[in-house]
Coordinates of C-alpha atoms in Angstrom, one line a residue:
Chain P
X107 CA 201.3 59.6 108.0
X108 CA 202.5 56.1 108.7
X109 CA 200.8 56.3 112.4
X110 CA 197.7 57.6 110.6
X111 CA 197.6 54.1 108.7
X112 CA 198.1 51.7 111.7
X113 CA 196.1 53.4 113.7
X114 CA 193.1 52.6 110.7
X115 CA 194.1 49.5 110.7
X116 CA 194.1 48.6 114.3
X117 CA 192.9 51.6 116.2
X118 CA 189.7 49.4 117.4
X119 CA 192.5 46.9 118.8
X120 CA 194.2 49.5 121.2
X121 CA 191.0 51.0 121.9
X122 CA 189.5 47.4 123.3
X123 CA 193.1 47.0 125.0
X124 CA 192.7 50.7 126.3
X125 CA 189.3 49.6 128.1
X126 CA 190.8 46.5 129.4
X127 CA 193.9 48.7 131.0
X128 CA 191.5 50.6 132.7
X129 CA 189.1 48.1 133.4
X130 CA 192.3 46.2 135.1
X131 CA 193.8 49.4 137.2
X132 CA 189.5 50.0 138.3
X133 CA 189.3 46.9 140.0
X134 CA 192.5 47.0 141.7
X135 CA 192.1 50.7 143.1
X136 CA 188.7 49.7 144.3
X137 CA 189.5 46.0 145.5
X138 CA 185.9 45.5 144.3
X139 CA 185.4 41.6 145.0
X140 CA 185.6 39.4 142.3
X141 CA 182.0 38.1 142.5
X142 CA 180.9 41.4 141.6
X143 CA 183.1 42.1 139.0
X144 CA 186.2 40.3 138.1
X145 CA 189.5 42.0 136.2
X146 CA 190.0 40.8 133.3
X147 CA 193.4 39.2 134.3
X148 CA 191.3 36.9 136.3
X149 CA 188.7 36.2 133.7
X150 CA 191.8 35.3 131.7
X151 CA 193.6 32.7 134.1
X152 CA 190.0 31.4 134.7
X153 CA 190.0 30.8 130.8
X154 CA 192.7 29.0 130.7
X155 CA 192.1 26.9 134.2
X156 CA 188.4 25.9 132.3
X157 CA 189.4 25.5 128.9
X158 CA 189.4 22.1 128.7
X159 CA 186.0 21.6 130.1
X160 CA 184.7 24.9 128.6
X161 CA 186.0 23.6 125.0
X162 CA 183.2 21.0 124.7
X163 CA 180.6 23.7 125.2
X164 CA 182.1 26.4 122.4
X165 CA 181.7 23.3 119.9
X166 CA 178.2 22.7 120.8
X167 CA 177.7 26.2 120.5
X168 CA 179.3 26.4 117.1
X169 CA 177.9 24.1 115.6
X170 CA 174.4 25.0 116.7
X171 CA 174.9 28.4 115.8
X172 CA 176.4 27.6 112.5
X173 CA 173.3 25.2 111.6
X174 CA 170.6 27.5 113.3
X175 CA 172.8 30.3 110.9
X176 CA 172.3 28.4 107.4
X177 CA 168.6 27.2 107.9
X178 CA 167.7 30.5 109.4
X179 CA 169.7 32.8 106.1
X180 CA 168.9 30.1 104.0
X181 CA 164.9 30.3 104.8
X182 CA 165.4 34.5 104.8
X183 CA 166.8 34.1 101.1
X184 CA 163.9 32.1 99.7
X185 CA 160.8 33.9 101.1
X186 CA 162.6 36.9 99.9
X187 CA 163.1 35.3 95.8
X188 CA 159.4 34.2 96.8
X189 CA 158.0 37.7 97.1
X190 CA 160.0 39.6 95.1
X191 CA 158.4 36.8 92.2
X192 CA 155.3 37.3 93.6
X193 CA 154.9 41.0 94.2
X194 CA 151.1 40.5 95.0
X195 CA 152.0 38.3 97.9
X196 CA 154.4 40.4 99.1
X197 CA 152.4 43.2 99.9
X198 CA 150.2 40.6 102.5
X199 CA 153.3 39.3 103.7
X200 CA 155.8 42.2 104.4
X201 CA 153.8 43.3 107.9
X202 CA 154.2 39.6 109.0
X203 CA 157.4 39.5 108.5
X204 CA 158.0 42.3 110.9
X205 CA 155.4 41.2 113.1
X206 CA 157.5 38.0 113.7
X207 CA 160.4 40.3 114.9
X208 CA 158.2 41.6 117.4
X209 CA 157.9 38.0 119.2
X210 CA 159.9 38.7 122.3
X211 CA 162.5 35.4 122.1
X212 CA 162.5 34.8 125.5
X213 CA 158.6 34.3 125.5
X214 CA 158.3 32.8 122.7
X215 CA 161.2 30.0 124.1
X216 CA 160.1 28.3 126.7
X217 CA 156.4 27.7 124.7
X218 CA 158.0 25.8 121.7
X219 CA 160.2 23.6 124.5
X220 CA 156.5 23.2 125.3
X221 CA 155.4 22.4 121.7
X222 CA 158.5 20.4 120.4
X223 CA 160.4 18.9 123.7
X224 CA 164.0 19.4 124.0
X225 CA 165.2 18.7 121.1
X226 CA 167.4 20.3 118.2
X227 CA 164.2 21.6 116.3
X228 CA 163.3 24.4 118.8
X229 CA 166.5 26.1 119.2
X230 CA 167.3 26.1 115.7
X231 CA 163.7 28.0 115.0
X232 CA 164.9 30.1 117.5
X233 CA 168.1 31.2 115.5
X234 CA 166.2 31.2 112.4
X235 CA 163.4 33.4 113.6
X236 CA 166.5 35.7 114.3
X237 CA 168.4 35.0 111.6
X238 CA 166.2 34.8 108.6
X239 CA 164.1 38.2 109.1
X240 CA 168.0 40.5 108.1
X241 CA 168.5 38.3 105.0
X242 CA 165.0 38.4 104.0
X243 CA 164.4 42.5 104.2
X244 CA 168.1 42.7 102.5
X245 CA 167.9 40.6 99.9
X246 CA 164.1 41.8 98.9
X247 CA 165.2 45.3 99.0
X248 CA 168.4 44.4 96.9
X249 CA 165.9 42.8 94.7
X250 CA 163.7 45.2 93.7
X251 CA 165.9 47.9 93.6
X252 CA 167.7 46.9 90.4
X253 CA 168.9 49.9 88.5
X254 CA 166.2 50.6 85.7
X255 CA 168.6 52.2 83.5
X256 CA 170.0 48.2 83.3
X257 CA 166.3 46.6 83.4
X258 CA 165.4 48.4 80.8
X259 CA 168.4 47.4 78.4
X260 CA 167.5 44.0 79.1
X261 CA 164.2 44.3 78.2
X262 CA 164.6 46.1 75.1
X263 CA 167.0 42.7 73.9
X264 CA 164.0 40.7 74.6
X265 CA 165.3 39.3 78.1
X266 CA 163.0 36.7 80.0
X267 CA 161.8 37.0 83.2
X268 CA 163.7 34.2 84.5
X269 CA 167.3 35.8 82.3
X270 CA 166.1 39.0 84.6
X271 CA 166.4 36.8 87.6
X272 CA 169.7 35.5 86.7
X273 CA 171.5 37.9 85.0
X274 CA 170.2 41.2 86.8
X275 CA 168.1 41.0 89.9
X276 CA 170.2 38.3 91.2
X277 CA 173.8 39.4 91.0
X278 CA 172.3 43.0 92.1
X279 CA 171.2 42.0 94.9
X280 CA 174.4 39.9 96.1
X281 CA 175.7 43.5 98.2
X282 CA 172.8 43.8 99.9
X283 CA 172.4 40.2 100.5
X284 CA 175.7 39.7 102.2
X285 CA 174.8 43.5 104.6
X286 CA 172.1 41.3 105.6
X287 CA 174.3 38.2 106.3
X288 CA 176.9 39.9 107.9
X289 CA 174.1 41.1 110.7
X290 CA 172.2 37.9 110.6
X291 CA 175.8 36.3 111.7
X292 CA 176.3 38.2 114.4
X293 CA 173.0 38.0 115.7
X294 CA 173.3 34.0 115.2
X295 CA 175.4 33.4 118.2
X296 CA 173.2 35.1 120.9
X297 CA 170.5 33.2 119.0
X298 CA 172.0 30.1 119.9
X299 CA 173.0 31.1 123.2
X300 CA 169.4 31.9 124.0
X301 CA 168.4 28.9 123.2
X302 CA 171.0 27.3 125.0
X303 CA 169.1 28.8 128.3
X304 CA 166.5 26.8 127.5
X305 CA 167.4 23.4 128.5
X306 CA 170.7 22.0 126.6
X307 CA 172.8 19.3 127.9
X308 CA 175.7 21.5 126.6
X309 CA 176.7 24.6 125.3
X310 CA 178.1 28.5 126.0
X311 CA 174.4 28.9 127.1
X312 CA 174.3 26.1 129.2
X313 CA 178.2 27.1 131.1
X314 CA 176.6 30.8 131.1
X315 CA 173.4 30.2 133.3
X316 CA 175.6 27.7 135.7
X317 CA 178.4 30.4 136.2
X318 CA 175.9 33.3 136.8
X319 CA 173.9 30.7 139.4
X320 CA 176.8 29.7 141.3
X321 CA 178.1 34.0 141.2
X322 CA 181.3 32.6 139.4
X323 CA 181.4 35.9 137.3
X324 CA 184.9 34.9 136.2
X325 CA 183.3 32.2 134.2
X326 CA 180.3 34.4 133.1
X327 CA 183.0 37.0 131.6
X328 CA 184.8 34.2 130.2
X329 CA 181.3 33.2 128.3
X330 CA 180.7 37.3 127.5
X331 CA 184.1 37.4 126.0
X332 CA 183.6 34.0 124.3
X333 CA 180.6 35.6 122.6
X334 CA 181.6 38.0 121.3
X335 CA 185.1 36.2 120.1
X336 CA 182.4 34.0 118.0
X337 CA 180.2 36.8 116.6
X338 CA 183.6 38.6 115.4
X339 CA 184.7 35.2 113.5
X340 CA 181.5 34.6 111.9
X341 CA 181.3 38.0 111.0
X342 CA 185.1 37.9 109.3
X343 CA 184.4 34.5 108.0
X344 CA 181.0 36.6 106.4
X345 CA 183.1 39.4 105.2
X346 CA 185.7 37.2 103.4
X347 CA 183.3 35.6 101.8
X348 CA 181.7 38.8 100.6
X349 CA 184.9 39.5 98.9
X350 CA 185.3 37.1 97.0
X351 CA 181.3 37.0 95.4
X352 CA 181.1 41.0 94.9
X353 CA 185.3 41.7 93.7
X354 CA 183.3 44.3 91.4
X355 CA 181.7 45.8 94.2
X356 CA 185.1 46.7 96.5
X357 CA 187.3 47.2 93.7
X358 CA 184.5 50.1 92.3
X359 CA 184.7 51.7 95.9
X360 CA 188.3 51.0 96.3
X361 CA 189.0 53.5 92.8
X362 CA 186.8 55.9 93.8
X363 CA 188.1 56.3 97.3
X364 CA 191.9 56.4 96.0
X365 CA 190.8 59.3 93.7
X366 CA 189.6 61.5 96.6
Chain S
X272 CA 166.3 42.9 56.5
X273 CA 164.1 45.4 56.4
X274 CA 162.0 47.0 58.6
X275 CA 158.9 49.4 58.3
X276 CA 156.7 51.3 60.7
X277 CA 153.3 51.7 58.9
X278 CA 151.0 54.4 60.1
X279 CA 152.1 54.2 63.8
X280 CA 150.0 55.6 66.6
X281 CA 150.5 55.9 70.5
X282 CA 148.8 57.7 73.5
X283 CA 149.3 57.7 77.0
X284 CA 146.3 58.9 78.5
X285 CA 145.2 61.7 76.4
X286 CA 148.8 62.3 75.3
X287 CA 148.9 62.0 71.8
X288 CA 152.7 60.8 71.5
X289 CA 152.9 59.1 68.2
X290 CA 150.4 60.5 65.4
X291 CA 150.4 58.8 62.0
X292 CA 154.3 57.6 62.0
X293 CA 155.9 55.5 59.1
X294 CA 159.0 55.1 58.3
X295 CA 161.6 51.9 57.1
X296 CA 165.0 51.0 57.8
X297 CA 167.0 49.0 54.6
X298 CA 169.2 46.4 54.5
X299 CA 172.6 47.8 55.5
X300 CA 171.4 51.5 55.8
X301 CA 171.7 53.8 58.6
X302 CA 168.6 55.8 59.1
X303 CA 168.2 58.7 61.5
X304 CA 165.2 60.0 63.3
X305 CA 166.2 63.5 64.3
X306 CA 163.4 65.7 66.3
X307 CA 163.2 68.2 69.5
X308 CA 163.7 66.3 72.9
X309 CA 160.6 64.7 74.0
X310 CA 158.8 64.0 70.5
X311 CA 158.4 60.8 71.2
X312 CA 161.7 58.6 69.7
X313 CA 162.1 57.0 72.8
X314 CA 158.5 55.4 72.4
X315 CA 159.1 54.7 68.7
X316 CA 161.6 52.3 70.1
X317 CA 159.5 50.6 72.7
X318 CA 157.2 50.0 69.8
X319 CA 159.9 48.5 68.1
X320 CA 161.9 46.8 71.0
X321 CA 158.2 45.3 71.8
X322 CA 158.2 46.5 75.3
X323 CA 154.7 48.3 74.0
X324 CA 151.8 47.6 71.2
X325 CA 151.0 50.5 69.1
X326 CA 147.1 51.8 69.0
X327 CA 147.1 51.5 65.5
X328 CA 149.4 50.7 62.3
X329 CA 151.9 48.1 62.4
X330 CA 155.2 47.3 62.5
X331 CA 156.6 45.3 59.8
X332 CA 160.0 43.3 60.2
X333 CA 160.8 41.6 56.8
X334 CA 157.0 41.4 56.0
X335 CA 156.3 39.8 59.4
X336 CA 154.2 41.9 61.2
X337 CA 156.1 41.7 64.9
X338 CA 154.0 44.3 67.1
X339 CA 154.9 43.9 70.9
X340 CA 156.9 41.1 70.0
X341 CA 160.3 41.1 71.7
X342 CA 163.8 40.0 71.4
X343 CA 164.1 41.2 67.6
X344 CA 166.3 44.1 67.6
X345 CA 169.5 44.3 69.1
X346 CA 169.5 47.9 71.4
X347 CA 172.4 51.0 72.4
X348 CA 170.9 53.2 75.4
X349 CA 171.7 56.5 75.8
X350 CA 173.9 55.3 79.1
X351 CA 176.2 52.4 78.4
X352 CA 174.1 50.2 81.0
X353 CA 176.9 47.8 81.4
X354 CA 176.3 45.3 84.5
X355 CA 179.3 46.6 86.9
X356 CA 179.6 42.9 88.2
X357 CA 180.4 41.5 84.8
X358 CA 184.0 42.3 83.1
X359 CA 184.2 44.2 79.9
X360 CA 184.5 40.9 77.7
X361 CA 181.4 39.3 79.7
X362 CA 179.7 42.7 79.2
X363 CA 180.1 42.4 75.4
X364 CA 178.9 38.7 75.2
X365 CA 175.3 39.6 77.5
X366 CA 173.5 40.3 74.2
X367 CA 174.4 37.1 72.6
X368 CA 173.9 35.2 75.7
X369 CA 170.3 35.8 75.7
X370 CA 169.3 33.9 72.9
X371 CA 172.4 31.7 72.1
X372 CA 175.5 30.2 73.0
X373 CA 178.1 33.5 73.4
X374 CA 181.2 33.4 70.7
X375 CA 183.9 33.8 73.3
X376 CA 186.5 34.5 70.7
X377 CA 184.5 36.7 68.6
X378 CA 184.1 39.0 71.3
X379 CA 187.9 39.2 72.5
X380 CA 188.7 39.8 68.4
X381 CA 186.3 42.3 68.4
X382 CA 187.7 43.9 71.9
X383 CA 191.4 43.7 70.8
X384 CA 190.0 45.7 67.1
X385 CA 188.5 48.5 69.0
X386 CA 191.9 48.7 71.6
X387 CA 190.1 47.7 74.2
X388 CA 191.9 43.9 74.4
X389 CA 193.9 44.8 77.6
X390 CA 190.6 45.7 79.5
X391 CA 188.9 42.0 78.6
X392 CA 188.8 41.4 82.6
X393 CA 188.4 44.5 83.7
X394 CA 185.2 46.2 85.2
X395 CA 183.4 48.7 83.9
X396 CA 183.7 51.1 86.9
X397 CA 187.8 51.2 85.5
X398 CA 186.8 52.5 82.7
X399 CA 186.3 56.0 80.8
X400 CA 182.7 57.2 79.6
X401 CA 183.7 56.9 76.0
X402 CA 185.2 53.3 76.4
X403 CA 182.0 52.6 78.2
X404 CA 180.3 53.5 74.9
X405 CA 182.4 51.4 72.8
X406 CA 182.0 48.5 74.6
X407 CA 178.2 49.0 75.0
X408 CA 178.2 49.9 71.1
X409 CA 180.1 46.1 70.5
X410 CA 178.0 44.1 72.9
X411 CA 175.0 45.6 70.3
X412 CA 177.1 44.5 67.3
X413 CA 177.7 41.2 68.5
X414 CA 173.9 40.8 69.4
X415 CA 172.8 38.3 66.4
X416 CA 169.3 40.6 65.6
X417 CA 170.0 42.3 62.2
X418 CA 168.3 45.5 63.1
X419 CA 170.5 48.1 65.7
X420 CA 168.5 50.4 67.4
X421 CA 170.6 53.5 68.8
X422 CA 169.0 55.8 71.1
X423 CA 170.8 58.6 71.2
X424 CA 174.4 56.8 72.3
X425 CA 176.5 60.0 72.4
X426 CA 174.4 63.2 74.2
X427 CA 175.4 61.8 77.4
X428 CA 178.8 62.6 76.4
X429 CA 181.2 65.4 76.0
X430 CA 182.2 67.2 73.3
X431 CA 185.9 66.1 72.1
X432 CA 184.7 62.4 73.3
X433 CA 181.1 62.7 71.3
X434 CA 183.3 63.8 68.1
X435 CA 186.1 60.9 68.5
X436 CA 183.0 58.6 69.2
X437 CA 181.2 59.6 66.0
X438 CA 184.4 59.0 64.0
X439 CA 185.0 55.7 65.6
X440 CA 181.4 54.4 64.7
X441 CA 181.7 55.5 61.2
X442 CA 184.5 53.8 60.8
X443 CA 183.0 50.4 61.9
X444 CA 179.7 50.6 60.3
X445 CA 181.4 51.4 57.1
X446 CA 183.5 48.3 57.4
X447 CA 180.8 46.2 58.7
X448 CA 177.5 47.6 57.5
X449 CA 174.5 46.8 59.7
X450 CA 170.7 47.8 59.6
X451 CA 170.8 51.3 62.2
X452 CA 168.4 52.9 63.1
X453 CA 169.6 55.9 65.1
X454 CA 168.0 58.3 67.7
X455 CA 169.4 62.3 67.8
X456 CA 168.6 65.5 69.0
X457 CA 172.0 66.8 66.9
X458 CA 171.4 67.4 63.6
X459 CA 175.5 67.4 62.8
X460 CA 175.4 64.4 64.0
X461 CA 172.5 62.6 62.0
X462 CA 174.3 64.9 58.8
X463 CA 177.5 62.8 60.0
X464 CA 176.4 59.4 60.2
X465 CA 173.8 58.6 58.3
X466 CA 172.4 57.8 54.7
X467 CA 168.9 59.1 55.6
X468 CA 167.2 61.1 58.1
X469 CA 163.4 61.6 58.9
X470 CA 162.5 64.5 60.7
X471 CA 160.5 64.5 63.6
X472 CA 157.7 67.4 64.5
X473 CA 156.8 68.1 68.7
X474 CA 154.5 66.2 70.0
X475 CA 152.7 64.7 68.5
X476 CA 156.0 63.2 66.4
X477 CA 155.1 62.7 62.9
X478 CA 157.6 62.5 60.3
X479 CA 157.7 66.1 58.6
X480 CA 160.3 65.2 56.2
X481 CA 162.6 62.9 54.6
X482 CA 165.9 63.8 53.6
X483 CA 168.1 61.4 51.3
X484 CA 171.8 62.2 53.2
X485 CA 173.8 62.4 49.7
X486 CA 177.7 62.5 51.3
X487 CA 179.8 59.9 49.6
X488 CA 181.1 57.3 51.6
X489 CA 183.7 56.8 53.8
X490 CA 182.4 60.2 54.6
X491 CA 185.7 62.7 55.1
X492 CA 186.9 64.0 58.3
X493 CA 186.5 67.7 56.8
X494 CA 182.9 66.5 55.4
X495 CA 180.9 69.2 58.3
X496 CA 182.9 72.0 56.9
X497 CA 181.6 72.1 53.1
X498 CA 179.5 74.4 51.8
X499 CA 176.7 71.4 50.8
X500 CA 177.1 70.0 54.2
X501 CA 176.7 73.8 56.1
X502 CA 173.5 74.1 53.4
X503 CA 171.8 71.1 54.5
X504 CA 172.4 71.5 58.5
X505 CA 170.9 74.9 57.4
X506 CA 168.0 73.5 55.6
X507 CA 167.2 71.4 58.7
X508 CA 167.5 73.9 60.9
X509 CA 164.8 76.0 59.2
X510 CA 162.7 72.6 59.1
X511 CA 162.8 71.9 62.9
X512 CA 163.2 75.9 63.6
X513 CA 159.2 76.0 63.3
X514 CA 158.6 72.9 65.8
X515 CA 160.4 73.9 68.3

């Protein structure tokens, strides 16, 4: 029983450790060369040789991701209170917004370096053309699926559109909104990597397209790994957040999984 | 307070749904509309709620004619339709919240008279159907309209419950009398609770008859087992036997 429960809890953690092992023992059996693939005892030491150099660029990163992340959510959020006001527009603008997902990134790049120079501005459309298109389908479809059972009520008291908003549609929607958030911030840090590719002074990007150019696959691991770290953090960060604006929501599911 | 329907009619299509209804609610009373499922109570109180306009008659709220206007009446679904994000005492203040300031107090008195003061913060999902009820039944209390309409608050629920929940809303409504105008397909239940009943026919609903309820009140816990009760379910029963 008791190795049932830690293995819930931190099964994915001995699982990642597991591949790692195996990973490790692969490359020694092998001796494949470490340009080709590096064990990850080497992709460690080469973290911590690099670190201090390497730290500059995970800030850059950060904080591009983290601004490319608001903007891009924050955009996704509005269009979707937008159309779900305006249900006439919607219907004209739900095939865009797919459409727009359909933009290969790495085409679409390099043309608005072309447009808008090297600036901030490009990248962070970049991570908001990822970004916003999660948050806008999840919070529109958390929007209009309000119970009716509860719209109804509301609109026998004589409830305004805009009390609706507020008191129904709105905090309805919160779950759904923070599904969508939770993939928009994982996606946010490839985003900004991406855009990193495409001529930044600094950056995970920028150490990324250096290491894989010079075959110092140590360091291109150590900017995988660095990824991913990121993605995880944002998501938790995402998750905690979740908790506290929906207690209702987990400590529903919580009673209703005890009683099973 | 008072509120009369005048000469009511509603179709949807070429459904007739509503043929030549009137009826009125008075100050402090507790009207019934009892009729077969599907005869058309559930539009009556769009009518009144305003969520629709009649084709014809009116609806008369203290004189004023108010068709399709909203916000007057204060309303019990047939599911509690509490808002799972809200707690219990923020569930009870929603109906006061849409048109004034909430009385925080007033609600936690009125939660602590009903025993449901330790569950002020909790949520709805932690509680039982028939607490659900109670709470939905105080946030409608609290609601500062004068007129209560009930739509059929108890089918959804079981027996023993439905019985407990019957007694429990007696006793409040005889302590604090309010206009009700109440929805049932039970005709114990409209026998039960109220001072009047009109009966409903099928579709098209028109009222078929009026029956003055004459049970004393507070009415008696062993009021459904007399012989004038047992006569007047009876009578109803032969009344509704030839609509159904």
């Amino acid at each position: 029983m008791k190795f049932r429960v830690i293995w819930k809890k931190a099964g994915a953690v001995f699982l990642l450790f597991g591949i790692l092992v195996i990973w490790e023992l692969a490359v020694n059996w092998t001796d494949t060369p470490a340009w080709l693939l590096p064990a990850p005892s080497d992709i460690f030491s080469e973290a911590q040789a690099s670190y201090p150099d390497f730290f500059g660029h995970v800030l850059s990163t950060i904080y591009l991701t983290l601004l490319g992340f608001l903007i891009g959510s924050s955009v996704g959020f509005l269009l979707a209170v937008i159309l779900h006001i305006l249900p006439k527009i919607r219907d004209t603008f739900y095939p865009i917004l797919i459409l727009s997902q359909n933009v290969p990134i790495i085409v679409l790049a390099p043309l608005l370096i072309i447009w808008l120079g090297f600036g901030i501005l490009p990248k962070i459309i970049v991570i908001g053309l990822v970004c916003f298109f999660p948050v806008a389908i999840a919070a529109l479809d958390g929007l209009k699926n309000t119970s009716s059972e509860l719209k109804h009520y509301l609109n026998m008291m004589g409830a305004t559109k805009y009390q609706l908003f507020w008191k129904l549609e709105l905090p309805h929607a919160l779950p759904s909104l923070f599904s969508g958030l939770k993939i928009s911030a994982t996606y946010s840090v490839m985003g900004a990597v991406i855009s990193e590719w495409l001529g930044a002074k600094t950056g995970v990007g920028v150490y990324m397209t250096l290491a894989s150019s010079s075959f110092r696959t140590d360091r291109v691991f150590v900017a995988i790994f660095t990824i991913m770290l990121l993605s995880l953090l944002f998501f938790f960060v995402i998750v905690i957040v979740e908790r506290i604006f929906t207690k209702w929501h987990t400590k529903g599911v919580d009673k209703s999984e005890s009683k099973h | 307070m008072k509120v009369s329907i005048d000469g009511v009619y509603k179709s949807f299509g070429h459904t007739e749904v509503l043929k030549d209804v009137s009826l009125s609610v008075n100050e402090g009373e507790f009207v019934t509309l009892l009729g077969p499922s599907g005869s058309g109570k559930s539009t009556l109180f769009h009518l009144i709620g305003g969520l629709m306009t009649p084709d014809k008659g009116s609806i008369f709220l203290n004189g004023e004619q108010v068709n399709g206007k909203r916000g007057l009446i204060s309303y019990m679904p047939q599911q509690p339709s509490l808002l799972p994000w809200r707690t219990v005492l923020d569930n009870v203040l929603l109906g006061q919240e849409l048109s004034q300031k909430p009385e925080i107090e007033k609600g936690k008195d009125w939660l602590r008279k009903v025993g449901l003061g330790d569950y002020e913060n909790s949520y709805p999902s932690e509680l039982s159907g028939g607490m659900k009820q109670r709470v939905a039944f105080i946030r409608a209390l609290l609601s500062p309209q004068n007129l209560m309409c009930l739509d059929e608050p108890f089918s959804a629920l079981d027996e023993l419950t439905r019985l407990e929940m019957q007694r429990w809303l007696l006793s409040i409504w005889e302590e604090h009398r309010r206009s009700i105008l109440f929805v049932t397909h039970s005709i114990e239940e409209a026998l039960l609770l109220s001072d009047r009943i009109y009966i409903l026919s099928q579709r098209p609903a028109a009222v078929i008859e009026e029956i003055n309820v004459p049970f004393s009140r507070p009415r008696k816990e062993a009021l459904p087992f007399t012989d004038q009760f047992v006569a007047y379910k009876r009578h109803i029963y032969d009344v509704l036997k030839h609509e159904v």
